[in-house]
Short mmCIF file of C-alpha atoms and ligand atoms in Angstrom, two decimals:
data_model
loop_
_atom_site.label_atom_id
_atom_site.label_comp_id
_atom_site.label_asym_id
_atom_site.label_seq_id
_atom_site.Cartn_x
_atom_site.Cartn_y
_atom_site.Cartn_z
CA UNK A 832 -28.04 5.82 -33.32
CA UNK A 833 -25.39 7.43 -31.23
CA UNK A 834 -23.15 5.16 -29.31
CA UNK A 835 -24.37 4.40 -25.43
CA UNK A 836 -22.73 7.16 -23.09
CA UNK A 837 -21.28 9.10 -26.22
CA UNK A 838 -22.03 12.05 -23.93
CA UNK A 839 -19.53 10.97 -21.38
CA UNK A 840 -15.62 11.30 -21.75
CA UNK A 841 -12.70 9.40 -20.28
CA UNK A 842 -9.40 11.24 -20.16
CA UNK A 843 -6.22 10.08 -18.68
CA UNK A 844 -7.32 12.39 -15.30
CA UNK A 845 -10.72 11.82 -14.94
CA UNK A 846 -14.25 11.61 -16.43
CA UNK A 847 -15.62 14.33 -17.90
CA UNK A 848 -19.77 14.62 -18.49
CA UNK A 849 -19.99 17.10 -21.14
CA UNK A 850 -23.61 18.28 -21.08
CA UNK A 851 -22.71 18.99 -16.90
CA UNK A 852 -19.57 20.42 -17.93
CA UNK A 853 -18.22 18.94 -14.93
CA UNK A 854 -15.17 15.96 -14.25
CA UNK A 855 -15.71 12.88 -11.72
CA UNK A 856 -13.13 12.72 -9.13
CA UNK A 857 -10.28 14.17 -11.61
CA UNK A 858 -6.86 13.95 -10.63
CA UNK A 859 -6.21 17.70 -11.63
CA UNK A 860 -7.77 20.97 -10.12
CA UNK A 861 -11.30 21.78 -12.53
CA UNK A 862 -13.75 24.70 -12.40
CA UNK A 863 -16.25 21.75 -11.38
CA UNK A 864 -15.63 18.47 -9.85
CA UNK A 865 -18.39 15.57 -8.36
CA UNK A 866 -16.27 13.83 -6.07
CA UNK A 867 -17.19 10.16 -4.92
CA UNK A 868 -15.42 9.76 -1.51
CA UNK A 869 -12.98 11.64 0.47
CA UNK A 870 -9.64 9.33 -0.23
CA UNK A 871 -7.05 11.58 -1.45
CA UNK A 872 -6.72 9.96 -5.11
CA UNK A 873 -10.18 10.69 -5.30
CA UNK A 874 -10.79 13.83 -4.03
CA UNK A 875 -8.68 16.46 -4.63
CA UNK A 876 -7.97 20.26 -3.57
CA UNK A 877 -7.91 22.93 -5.92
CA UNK A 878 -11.70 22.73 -7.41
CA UNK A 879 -13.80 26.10 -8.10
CA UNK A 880 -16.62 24.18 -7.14
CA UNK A 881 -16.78 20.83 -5.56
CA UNK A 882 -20.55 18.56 -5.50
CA UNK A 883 -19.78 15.81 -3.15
CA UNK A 884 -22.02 14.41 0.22
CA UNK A 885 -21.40 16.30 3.44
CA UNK A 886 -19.55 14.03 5.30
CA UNK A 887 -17.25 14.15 1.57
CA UNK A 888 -16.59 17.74 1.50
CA UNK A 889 -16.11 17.70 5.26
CA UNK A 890 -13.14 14.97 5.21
CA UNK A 891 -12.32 17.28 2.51
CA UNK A 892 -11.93 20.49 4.92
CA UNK A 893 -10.38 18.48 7.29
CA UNK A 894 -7.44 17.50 4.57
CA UNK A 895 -7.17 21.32 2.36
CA UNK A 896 -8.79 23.63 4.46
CA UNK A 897 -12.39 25.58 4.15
CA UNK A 898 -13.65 24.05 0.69
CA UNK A 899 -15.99 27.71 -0.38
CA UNK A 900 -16.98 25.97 -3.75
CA UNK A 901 -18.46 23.03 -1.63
CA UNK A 902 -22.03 21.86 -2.60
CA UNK A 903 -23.47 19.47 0.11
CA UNK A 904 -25.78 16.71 -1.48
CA UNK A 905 -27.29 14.12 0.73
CA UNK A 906 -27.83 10.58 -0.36
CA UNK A 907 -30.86 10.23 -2.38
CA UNK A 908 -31.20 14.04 -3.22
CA UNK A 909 -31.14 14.95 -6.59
CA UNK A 910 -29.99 18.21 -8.32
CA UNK A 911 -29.66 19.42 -12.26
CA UNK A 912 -26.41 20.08 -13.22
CA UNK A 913 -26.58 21.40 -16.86
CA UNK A 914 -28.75 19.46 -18.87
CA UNK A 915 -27.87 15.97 -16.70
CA UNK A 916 -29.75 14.50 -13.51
CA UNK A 917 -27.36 14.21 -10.87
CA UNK A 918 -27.88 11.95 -8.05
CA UNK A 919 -25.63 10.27 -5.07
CA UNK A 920 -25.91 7.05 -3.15
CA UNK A 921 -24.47 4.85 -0.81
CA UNK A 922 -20.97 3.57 -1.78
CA UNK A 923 -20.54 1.06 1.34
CA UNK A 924 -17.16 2.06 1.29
CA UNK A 925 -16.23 4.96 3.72
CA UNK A 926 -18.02 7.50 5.40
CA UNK A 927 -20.03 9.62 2.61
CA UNK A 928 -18.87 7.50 -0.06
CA UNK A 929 -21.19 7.63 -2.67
CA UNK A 930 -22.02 5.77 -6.42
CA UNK A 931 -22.69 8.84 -8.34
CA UNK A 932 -25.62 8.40 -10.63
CA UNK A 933 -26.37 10.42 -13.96
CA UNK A 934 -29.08 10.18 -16.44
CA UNK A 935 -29.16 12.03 -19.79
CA UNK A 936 -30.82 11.47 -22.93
CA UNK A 937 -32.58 8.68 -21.33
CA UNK A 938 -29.55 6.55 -20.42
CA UNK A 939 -28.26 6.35 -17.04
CA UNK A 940 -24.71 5.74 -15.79
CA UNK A 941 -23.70 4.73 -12.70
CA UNK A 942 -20.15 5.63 -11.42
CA UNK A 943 -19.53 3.66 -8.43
CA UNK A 944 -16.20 5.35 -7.53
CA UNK A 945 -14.95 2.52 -4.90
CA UNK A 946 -17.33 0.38 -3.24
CA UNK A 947 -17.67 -2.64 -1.37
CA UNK A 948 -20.66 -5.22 -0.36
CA UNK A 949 -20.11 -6.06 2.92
CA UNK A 950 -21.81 -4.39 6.03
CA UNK A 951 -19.30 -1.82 7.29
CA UNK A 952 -20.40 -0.04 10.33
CA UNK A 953 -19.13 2.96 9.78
CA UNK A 954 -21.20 3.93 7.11
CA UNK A 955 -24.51 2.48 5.14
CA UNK A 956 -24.55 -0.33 2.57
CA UNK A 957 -23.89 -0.22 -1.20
CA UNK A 958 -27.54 1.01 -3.35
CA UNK A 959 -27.86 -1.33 -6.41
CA UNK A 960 -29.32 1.42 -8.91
CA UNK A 961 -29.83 -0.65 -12.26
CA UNK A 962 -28.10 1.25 -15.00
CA UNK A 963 -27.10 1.19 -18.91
CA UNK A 964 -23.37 2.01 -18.47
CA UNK A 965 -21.81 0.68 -14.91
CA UNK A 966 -18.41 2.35 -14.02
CA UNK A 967 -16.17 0.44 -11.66
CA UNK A 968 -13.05 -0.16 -9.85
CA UNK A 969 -11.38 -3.52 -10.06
CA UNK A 970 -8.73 -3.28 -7.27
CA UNK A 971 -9.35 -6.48 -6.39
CA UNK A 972 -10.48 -7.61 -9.69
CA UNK A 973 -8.87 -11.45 -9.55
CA UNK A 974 -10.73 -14.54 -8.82
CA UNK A 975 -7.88 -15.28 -5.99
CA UNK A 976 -8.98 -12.26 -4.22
CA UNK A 977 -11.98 -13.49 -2.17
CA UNK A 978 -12.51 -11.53 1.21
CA UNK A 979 -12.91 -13.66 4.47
CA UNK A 980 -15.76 -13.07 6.85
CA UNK A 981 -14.69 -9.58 8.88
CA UNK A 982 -15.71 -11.12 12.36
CA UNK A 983 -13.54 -14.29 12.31
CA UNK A 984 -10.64 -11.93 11.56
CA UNK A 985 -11.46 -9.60 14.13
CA UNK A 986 -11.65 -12.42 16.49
CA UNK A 987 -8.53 -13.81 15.19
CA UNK A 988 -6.76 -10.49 16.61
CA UNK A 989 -8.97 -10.28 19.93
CA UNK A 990 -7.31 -13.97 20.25
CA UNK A 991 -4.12 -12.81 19.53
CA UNK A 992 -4.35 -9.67 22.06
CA UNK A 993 -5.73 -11.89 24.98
CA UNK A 994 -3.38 -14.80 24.48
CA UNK A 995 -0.21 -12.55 25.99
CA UNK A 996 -1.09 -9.65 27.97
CA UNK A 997 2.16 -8.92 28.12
CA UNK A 998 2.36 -7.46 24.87
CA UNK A 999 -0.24 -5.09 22.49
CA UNK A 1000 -1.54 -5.68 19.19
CA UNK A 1001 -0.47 -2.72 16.89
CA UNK A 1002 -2.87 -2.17 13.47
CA UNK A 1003 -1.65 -0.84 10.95
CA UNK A 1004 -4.82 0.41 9.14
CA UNK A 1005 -5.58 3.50 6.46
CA UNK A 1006 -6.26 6.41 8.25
CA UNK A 1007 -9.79 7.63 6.31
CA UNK A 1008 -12.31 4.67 7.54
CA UNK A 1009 -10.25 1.44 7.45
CA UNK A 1010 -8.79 2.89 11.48
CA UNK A 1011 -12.41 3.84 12.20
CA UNK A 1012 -13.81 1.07 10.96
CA UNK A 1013 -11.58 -1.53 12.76
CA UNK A 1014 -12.46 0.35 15.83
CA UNK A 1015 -16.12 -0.19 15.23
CA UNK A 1016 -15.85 -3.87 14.23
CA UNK A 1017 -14.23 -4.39 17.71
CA UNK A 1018 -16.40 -2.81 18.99
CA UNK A 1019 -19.24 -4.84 18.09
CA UNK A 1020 -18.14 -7.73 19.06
CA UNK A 1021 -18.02 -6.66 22.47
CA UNK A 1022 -14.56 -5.51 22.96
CA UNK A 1023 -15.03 -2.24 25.29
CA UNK A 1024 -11.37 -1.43 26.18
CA UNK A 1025 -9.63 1.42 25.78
CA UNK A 1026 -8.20 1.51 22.18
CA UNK A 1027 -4.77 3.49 21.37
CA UNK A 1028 -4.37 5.71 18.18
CA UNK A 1029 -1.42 7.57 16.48
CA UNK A 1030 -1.95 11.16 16.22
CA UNK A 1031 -2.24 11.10 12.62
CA UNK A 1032 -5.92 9.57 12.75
CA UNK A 1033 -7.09 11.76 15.68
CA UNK A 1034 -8.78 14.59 13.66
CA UNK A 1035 -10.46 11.85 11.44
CA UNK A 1036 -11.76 9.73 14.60
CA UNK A 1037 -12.90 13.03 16.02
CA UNK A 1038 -15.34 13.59 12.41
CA UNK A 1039 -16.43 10.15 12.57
CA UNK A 1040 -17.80 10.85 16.12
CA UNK A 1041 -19.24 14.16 14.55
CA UNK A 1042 -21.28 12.47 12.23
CA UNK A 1043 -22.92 9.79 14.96
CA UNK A 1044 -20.26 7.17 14.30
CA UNK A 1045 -19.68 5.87 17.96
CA UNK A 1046 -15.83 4.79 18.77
CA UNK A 1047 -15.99 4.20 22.53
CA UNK A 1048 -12.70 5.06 24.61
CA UNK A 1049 -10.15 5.81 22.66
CA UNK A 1050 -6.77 7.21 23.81
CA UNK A 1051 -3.69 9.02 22.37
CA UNK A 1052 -0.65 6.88 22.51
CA UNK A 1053 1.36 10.26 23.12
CA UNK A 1054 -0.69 10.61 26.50
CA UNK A 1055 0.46 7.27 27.57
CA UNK A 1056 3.16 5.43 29.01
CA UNK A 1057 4.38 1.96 28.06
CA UNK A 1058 3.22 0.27 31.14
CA UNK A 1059 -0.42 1.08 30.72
CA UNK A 1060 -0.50 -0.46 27.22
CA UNK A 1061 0.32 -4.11 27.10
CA UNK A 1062 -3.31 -5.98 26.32
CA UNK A 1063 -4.27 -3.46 24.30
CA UNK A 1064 -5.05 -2.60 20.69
CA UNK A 1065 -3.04 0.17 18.84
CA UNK A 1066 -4.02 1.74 15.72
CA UNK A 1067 -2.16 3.29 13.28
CA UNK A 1068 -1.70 4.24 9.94
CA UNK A 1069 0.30 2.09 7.68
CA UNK A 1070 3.20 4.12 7.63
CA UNK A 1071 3.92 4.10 10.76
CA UNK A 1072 4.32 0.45 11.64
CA UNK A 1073 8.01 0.12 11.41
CA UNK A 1074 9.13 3.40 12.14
CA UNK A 1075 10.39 5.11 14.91
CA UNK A 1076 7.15 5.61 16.42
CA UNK A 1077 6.59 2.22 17.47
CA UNK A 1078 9.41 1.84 19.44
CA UNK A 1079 7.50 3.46 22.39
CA UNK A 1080 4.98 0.63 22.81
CA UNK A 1081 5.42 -2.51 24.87
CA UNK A 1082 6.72 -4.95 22.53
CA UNK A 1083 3.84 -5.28 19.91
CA UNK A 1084 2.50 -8.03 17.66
CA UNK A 1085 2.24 -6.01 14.33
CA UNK A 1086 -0.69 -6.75 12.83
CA UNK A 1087 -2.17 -4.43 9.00
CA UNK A 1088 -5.51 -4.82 8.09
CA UNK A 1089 -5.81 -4.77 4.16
CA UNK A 1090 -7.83 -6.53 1.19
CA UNK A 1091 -3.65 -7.26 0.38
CA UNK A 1092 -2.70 -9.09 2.82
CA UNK A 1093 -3.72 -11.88 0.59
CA UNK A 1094 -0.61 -11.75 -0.69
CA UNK A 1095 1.41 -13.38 2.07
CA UNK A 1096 4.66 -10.82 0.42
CA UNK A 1097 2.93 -7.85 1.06
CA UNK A 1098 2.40 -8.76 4.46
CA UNK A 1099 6.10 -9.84 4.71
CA UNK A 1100 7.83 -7.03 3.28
CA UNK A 1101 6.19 -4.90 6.18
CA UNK A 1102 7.36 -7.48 8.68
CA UNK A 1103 3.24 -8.28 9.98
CA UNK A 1104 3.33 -10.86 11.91
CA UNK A 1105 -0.98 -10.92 11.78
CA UNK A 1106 -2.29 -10.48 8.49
CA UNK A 1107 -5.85 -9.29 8.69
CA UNK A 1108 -7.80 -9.68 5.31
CA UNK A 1109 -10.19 -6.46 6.13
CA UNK A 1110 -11.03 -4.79 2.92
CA UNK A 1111 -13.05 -1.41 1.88
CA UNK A 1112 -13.07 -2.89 -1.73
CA UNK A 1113 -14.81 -5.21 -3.67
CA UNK A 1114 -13.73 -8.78 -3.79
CA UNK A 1115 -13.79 -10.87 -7.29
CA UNK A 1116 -17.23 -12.44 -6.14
CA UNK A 1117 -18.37 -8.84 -4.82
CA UNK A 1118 -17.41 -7.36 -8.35
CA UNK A 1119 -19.06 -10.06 -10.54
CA UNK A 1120 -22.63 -10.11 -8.09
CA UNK A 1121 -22.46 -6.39 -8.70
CA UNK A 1122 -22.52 -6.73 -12.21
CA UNK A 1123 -25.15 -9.75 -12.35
CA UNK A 1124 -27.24 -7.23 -10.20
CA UNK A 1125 -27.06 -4.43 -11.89
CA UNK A 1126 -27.62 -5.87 -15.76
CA UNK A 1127 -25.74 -3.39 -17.49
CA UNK A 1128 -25.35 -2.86 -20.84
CA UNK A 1129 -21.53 -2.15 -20.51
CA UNK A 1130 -18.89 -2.19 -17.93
CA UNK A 1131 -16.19 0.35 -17.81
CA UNK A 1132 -13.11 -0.03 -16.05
CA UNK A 1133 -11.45 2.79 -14.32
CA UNK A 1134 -8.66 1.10 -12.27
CA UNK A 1135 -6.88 -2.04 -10.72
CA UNK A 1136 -6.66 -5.76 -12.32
CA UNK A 1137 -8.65 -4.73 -15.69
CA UNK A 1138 -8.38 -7.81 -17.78
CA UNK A 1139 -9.99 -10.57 -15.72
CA UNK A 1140 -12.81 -8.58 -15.17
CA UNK A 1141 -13.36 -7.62 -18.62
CA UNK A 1142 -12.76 -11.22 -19.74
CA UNK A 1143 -15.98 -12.24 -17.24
CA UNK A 1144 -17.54 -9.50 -18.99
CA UNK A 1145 -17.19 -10.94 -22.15
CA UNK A 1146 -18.32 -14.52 -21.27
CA UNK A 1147 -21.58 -12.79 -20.09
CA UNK A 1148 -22.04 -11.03 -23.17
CA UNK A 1149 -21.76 -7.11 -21.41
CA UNK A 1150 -19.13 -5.10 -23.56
CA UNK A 1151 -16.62 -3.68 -21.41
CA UNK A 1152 -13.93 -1.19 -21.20
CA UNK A 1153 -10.96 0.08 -19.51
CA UNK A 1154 -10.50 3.52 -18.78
CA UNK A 1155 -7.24 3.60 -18.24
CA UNK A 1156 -7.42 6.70 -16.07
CA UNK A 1157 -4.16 8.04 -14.23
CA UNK A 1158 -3.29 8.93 -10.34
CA UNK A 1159 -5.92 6.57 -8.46
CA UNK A 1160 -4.02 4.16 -6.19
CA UNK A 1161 -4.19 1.12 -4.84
CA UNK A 1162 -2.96 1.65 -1.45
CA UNK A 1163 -5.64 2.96 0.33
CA UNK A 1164 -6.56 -0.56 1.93
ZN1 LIG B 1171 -11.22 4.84 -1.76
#
């Protein structure tokens, strides 16, 4: 009997499912790509022809321009792509994230591209499609990683901003759905200020709104002066906490929201004074309940802290893998 998922192929730049002819979020332009989510290790430019949801391909359009080999597929739609059955579901991870699931042969493989567990609000919560072969990340894949509740850290920075009005809280927070998201979470619980943004997430806030994702008043910090500021939140992308940029607002508390600001050096070497724990990721326990869930026969690995998850695997008795598959990064958290 032939091995389980001898159909599908790991290369250093992506996976390839031969009887589809067609590569999973490779890290090199293809005649025919199925792209998870819109973050730019993920999805490239440079396809022919690009499968992906509609909010993908248009975060896609938004980053390289028109996409004409763009194939819109909607969660829970399900297409033929050469001799494989192709489906997408919800991710839980960003906006049009999706697991992509493909059955051949009578196996089916679930590649979960990155997910998380927790409610996010920008976007709808992770499907658990039992499968034979589960493919996932493990960015986060240590048992030290463990993801506080979101709402006590959002209300840990609504403390901050109301204890000195004199000052603003600035974010620092990854442009494609952490920014949105934070926005969101604020939102619901019940802050309805004004919020500030850097330019730089404008156009994404903007296709958030276009796909019914509500983010209140939100205003361009280049339309505003430094006295109307102080008590309010400011978000922008990592980058630009300790640049020049910031030197315009009203003496900030710099806060980052990130699954690694766990690690109190991380936080440090970008001089946050509020470390958020806000993740788009899995956690350890997130990981492992996936797994349990899903009863697969085997785990494969594509990226982050391999070897503690495989070891877990082990002790359960599911054979796993790594990948070892190049160019995804860990940053975008
Ligand atoms: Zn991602």
């Amino acid at each position: 009997m032939a091995r389980l998922g001898s159909w599908i192929e790991s290369h250093p730049e992506g996976i390839y499912v031969r009887p589809a002819d067609a590569w999973i979020d490779p890290s090199e332009p293809k005649p025919k790509a199925l792209v998870t989510h819109g973050h730019s290790d993920h999805a490239r430019g440079g396809h022919s022809a690009v499968l992906a949801t509609p909010e993908t391909l248009a975060i896609m359009e938004c980053r390289y321009g028109p996409q004409s080999g763009g194939q819109p597929i909607a969660y829970g739609e399900s297409i033929r792509v050469g001799d494989v059955e192709v489906s997408f579901v919800p991710a839980g991870h960003v906006l049009g994230s999706a697991q992509i699931v493909i059955e051949h042969k009578g196996e089916r493989v679930v590649v979960s591209g990155d997910y998380k567990r927790r409610p996010d609000p920008t976007c709808p919560p992770f499907v658990a499609v039992p499968c034979d072969i589960f493919i996932t990340e493990a960015t986060f894949g240590l048992p030290v990683f463990r993801h506080p509740d979101t709402g006590s850290e959002i209300d840990r920075l609504l403390h901050r901003l109301h204890s000195d009005p004199s000052r603003c809280v600035l974010v620092g927070a990854y442009a494609l759905g952490k920014a949105q998201r934070i926005i969101c979470e604020l939102r619901s619980r019940g802050h309805n200020d004004a919020i500030y943004f850097h330019g730089a997430i404008e156009r994404l806030n903007q296709l958030y709104e276009s796909f019914g994702v509500a983010l209140g008043e939100l205003r361009h910090t280049g339309d505003a002066t430094k006295q109307e500021m102080p008590g309010h939140v400011v978000i922008a992308p990592p980058g630009a906490l300790n640049d020049r940029w910031s030197r315009r607002l009203p003496y900030p508390v710099t806060a980052m929201a990130s699954g690694w600001m766990r690690i109190r050096q991380r936080a440090r070497q970008r001089n946050v004074e509020l470390p958020l724990i806000i993740s788009d990721h899995a956690d350890w326990d997130e990981l492992t309940t996936t797994i349990r869930e899903l009863a697969p026969s085997e785990v494969w690995i594509t990226h982050g802290r391999e070897e503690a998850l495989m070891h877990w695997c082990m002790t359960h008795q599911i054979k796993a893998r790594e990948l070892n598959l190049v160019g995804y990064e860990d940053e975008d958290d």
